[in-house]
Amino acid sequence: MEDQLVNILYVDDEVHNLNAFKASFRRSFNVFTAESAKEAMPILAEHAIQIIITDQRMPQMSGVEFLESILEAYPDPIRILLTGYADIAAVIDAINKGQVYLYITKPWQETELKLYIEKAFEVFQLRKENKELTKKLLIVNEQLEFMLRQKLIS
């Protein structure tokens, strides 16, 4: 994990949470923060973000709404929803609409959250590797079909 810095985007309308997160994790990860979904968009556009952590309850747009809104443009980052409220409807929406990997309640435990982030990055890496292997397999399959057709023709 040390050989590659993980890019994390943390979105929360509470500035002290953003500062605490950055202070806790800046040595282990590349941390980007945003106070709103609107502020997060340019960060997503400019940086290869692997993990998105967002608060659920924010003024203009909830965490789930934000994650759902970026799903098509940014399908690959692993999504973690962080909230101070145990809201079962939000959990269900997070999983169904925002494709959330993990739901964590505030206040977070630093060592626990670090472990969750590391596990989320492993999932990100495995999904990426799986896509690459699938792409290679499709190419080899096309080549085999081509060679088979050539053999049948001659």
mmCIF file of C-alpha atoms in Angstrom:
data_model
loop_
_atom_site.group_PDB
_atom_site.id
_atom_site.type_symbol
_atom_site.label_atom_id
_atom_site.label_comp_id
_atom_site.label_asym_id
_atom_site.label_seq_id
_atom_site.Cartn_x
_atom_site.Cartn_y
_atom_site.Cartn_z
ATOM 1 C CA MET A 1 0.000 0.000 0.000
ATOM 2 C CA GLU A 2 2.957 2.305 0.698
ATOM 3 C CA ASP A 3 4.170 2.212 -2.915
ATOM 4 C CA GLN A 4 1.015 3.883 -4.212
ATOM 5 C CA LEU A 5 -0.669 6.826 -2.573
ATOM 6 C CA VAL A 6 -4.421 6.452 -2.571
ATOM 7 C CA ASN A 7 -6.424 9.489 -3.698
ATOM 8 C CA ILE A 8 -9.355 10.062 -1.358
ATOM 9 C CA LEU A 9 -12.057 12.686 -1.745
ATOM 10 C CA TYR A 10 -13.882 13.511 1.490
ATOM 11 C CA VAL A 11 -17.063 15.590 1.128
ATOM 12 C CA ASP A 12 -18.633 17.087 4.268
ATOM 13 C CA ASP A 13 -20.315 20.433 4.946
ATOM 14 C CA GLU A 14 -18.744 20.558 8.420
ATOM 15 C CA VAL A 15 -15.297 22.146 8.045
ATOM 16 C CA HIS A 16 -13.996 20.790 11.355
ATOM 17 C CA ASN A 17 -14.709 17.234 10.114
ATOM 18 C CA LEU A 18 -12.775 17.942 6.913
ATOM 19 C CA ASN A 19 -9.850 19.324 8.910
ATOM 20 C CA ALA A 20 -9.873 16.395 11.352
ATOM 21 C CA PHE A 21 -9.970 13.900 8.495
ATOM 22 C CA LYS A 22 -7.118 15.606 6.658
ATOM 23 C CA ALA A 23 -5.029 15.832 9.842
ATOM 24 C CA SER A 24 -5.631 12.146 10.604
ATOM 25 C CA PHE A 25 -4.949 10.715 7.162
ATOM 26 C CA ARG A 26 -2.721 13.079 5.160
ATOM 27 C CA ARG A 27 0.408 11.050 5.973
ATOM 28 C CA SER A 28 -1.125 7.792 4.747
ATOM 29 C CA PHE A 29 -3.225 8.975 1.812
ATOM 30 C CA ASN A 30 -3.574 11.783 -0.732
ATOM 31 C CA VAL A 31 -6.536 13.623 0.794
ATOM 32 C CA PHE A 32 -8.793 16.003 -1.124
ATOM 33 C CA THR A 33 -11.654 17.710 0.688
ATOM 34 C CA ALA A 34 -14.795 19.528 -0.397
ATOM 35 C CA GLU A 35 -17.538 21.270 1.598
ATOM 36 C CA SER A 36 -20.242 20.362 -0.950
ATOM 37 C CA ALA A 37 -21.031 18.218 -3.972
ATOM 38 C CA LYS A 38 -20.550 21.304 -6.145
ATOM 39 C CA GLU A 39 -17.051 21.811 -4.701
ATOM 40 C CA ALA A 40 -16.253 18.117 -5.210
ATOM 41 C CA MET A 41 -16.942 18.090 -8.963
ATOM 42 C CA PRO A 42 -13.755 19.917 -10.103
ATOM 43 C CA ILE A 43 -11.674 17.665 -7.834
ATOM 44 C CA LEU A 44 -13.177 14.569 -9.472
ATOM 45 C CA ALA A 45 -12.506 16.069 -12.905
ATOM 46 C CA GLU A 46 -8.873 16.932 -12.156
ATOM 47 C CA HIS A 47 -7.695 13.950 -10.082
ATOM 48 C CA ALA A 48 -7.901 10.169 -10.343
ATOM 49 C CA ILE A 49 -9.896 9.566 -7.171
ATOM 50 C CA GLN A 50 -10.015 5.955 -5.986
ATOM 51 C CA ILE A 51 -12.140 6.405 -2.842
ATOM 52 C CA ILE A 52 -14.970 8.849 -2.167
ATOM 53 C CA ILE A 53 -16.102 9.359 1.404
ATOM 54 C CA THR A 54 -19.118 11.585 1.878
ATOM 55 C CA ASP A 55 -21.298 12.729 4.720
ATOM 56 C CA GLN A 56 -24.967 11.833 4.255
ATOM 57 C CA ARG A 57 -26.605 14.974 5.677
ATOM 58 C CA MET A 58 -25.523 18.068 3.774
ATOM 59 C CA PRO A 59 -27.594 21.178 2.903
ATOM 60 C CA GLN A 60 -27.848 21.291 -0.926
ATOM 61 C CA MET A 61 -27.484 17.598 -1.721
ATOM 62 C CA SER A 62 -27.318 14.499 0.476
ATOM 63 C CA GLY A 63 -24.368 12.139 0.284
ATOM 64 C CA VAL A 64 -26.458 9.496 -1.472
ATOM 65 C CA GLU A 65 -27.763 12.039 -4.013
ATOM 66 C CA PHE A 66 -24.181 13.168 -4.674
ATOM 67 C CA LEU A 67 -22.936 9.597 -5.158
ATOM 68 C CA GLU A 68 -25.883 8.780 -7.405
ATOM 69 C CA SER A 69 -25.305 11.936 -9.480
ATOM 70 C CA ILE A 70 -21.675 11.026 -10.261
ATOM 71 C CA LEU A 71 -22.193 7.310 -10.856
ATOM 72 C CA GLU A 72 -22.268 7.517 -14.657
ATOM 73 C CA ALA A 73 -19.300 9.887 -15.028
ATOM 74 C CA TYR A 74 -17.220 8.303 -12.230
ATOM 75 C CA PRO A 75 -18.236 4.638 -11.842
ATOM 76 C CA ASP A 76 -14.909 3.326 -10.525
ATOM 77 C CA PRO A 77 -14.209 5.008 -7.162
ATOM 78 C CA ILE A 78 -15.191 3.018 -4.094
ATOM 79 C CA ARG A 79 -17.893 4.862 -2.156
ATOM 80 C CA ILE A 80 -18.116 5.176 1.616
ATOM 81 C CA LEU A 81 -21.013 6.947 3.327
ATOM 82 C CA LEU A 82 -20.281 8.573 6.680
ATOM 83 C CA THR A 83 -23.021 9.872 8.915
ATOM 84 C CA GLY A 84 -23.796 10.820 12.484
ATOM 85 C CA TYR A 85 -27.306 9.413 12.162
ATOM 86 C CA ALA A 86 -28.445 5.809 11.975
ATOM 87 C CA ASP A 87 -31.014 6.272 9.223
ATOM 88 C CA ILE A 88 -32.052 2.917 7.725
ATOM 89 C CA ALA A 89 -33.664 4.583 4.676
ATOM 90 C CA ALA A 90 -30.354 6.328 3.952
ATOM 91 C CA VAL A 91 -28.506 3.027 4.271
ATOM 92 C CA ILE A 92 -30.874 1.339 1.800
ATOM 93 C CA ASP A 93 -30.641 4.275 -0.636
ATOM 94 C CA ALA A 94 -26.855 4.307 -0.275
ATOM 95 C CA ILE A 95 -26.603 0.685 -1.298
ATOM 96 C CA ASN A 96 -29.262 0.711 -4.004
ATOM 97 C CA LYS A 97 -28.797 4.153 -5.563
ATOM 98 C CA GLY A 98 -25.291 5.303 -4.672
ATOM 99 C CA GLN A 99 -23.585 1.898 -4.888
ATOM 100 C CA VAL A 100 -21.974 2.428 -1.507
ATOM 101 C CA TYR A 101 -19.331 -0.069 -0.419
ATOM 102 C CA LEU A 102 -19.493 0.842 3.256
ATOM 103 C CA TYR A 103 -21.665 2.811 5.671
ATOM 104 C CA ILE A 104 -19.847 4.222 8.727
ATOM 105 C CA THR A 105 -21.294 6.181 11.644
ATOM 106 C CA LYS A 106 -19.677 9.278 13.124
ATOM 107 C CA PRO A 107 -17.606 9.870 15.068
ATOM 108 C CA TRP A 108 -15.172 7.541 13.314
ATOM 109 C CA GLN A 109 -12.359 5.655 15.011
ATOM 110 C CA GLU A 110 -9.145 6.605 13.206
ATOM 111 C CA THR A 111 -7.558 3.123 13.181
ATOM 112 C CA GLU A 112 -10.836 1.502 12.131
ATOM 113 C CA LEU A 113 -11.469 4.024 9.340
ATOM 114 C CA LYS A 114 -7.882 3.646 8.084
ATOM 115 C CA LEU A 115 -8.413 -0.111 7.871
ATOM 116 C CA TYR A 116 -11.713 0.387 6.005
ATOM 117 C CA ILE A 117 -9.993 2.730 3.542
ATOM 118 C CA GLU A 118 -7.192 0.216 2.947
ATOM 119 C CA LYS A 119 -9.754 -2.561 2.345
ATOM 120 C CA ALA A 120 -11.727 -0.279 0.006
ATOM 121 C CA PHE A 121 -8.551 0.395 -1.977
ATOM 122 C CA GLU A 122 -7.920 -3.359 -2.262
ATOM 123 C CA VAL A 123 -11.429 -3.721 -3.714
ATOM 124 C CA PHE A 124 -10.693 -0.829 -6.115
ATOM 125 C CA GLN A 125 -7.458 -2.530 -7.255
ATOM 126 C CA LEU A 126 -9.172 -5.913 -7.691
ATOM 127 C CA ARG A 127 -12.005 -4.395 -9.746
ATOM 128 C CA LYS A 128 -9.476 -2.559 -11.925
ATOM 129 C CA GLU A 129 -7.439 -5.745 -12.416
ATOM 130 C CA ASN A 130 -10.605 -7.684 -13.206
ATOM 131 C CA LYS A 131 -11.590 -5.139 -15.909
ATOM 132 C CA GLU A 132 -8.124 -5.340 -17.476
ATOM 133 C CA LEU A 133 -8.134 -9.156 -17.473
ATOM 134 C CA THR A 134 -11.635 -9.234 -18.953
ATOM 135 C CA LYS A 135 -10.535 -6.845 -21.708
ATOM 136 C CA LYS A 136 -7.493 -9.044 -22.494
ATOM 137 C CA LEU A 137 -9.664 -12.162 -22.488
ATOM 138 C CA LEU A 138 -12.073 -10.601 -24.994
ATOM 139 C CA ILE A 139 -9.166 -9.702 -27.309
ATOM 140 C CA VAL A 140 -7.728 -13.234 -27.139
ATOM 141 C CA ASN A 141 -11.195 -14.670 -27.746
ATOM 142 C CA GLU A 142 -11.639 -12.484 -30.845
ATOM 143 C CA GLN A 143 -8.229 -13.597 -32.122
ATOM 144 C CA LEU A 144 -9.125 -17.262 -31.590
ATOM 145 C CA GLU A 145 -12.441 -16.831 -33.404
ATOM 146 C CA PHE A 146 -10.639 -15.121 -36.292
ATOM 147 C CA MET A 147 -8.083 -17.955 -36.533
ATOM 148 C CA LEU A 148 -10.884 -20.519 -36.401
ATOM 149 C CA ARG A 149 -12.741 -18.750 -39.242
ATOM 150 C CA GLN A 150 -9.507 -18.614 -41.286
ATOM 151 C CA LYS A 151 -9.018 -22.350 -40.779
ATOM 152 C CA LEU A 152 -12.630 -23.105 -41.774
ATOM 153 C CA ILE A 153 -12.332 -20.987 -44.941
ATOM 154 C CA SER A 154 -9.120 -22.643 -46.153
#
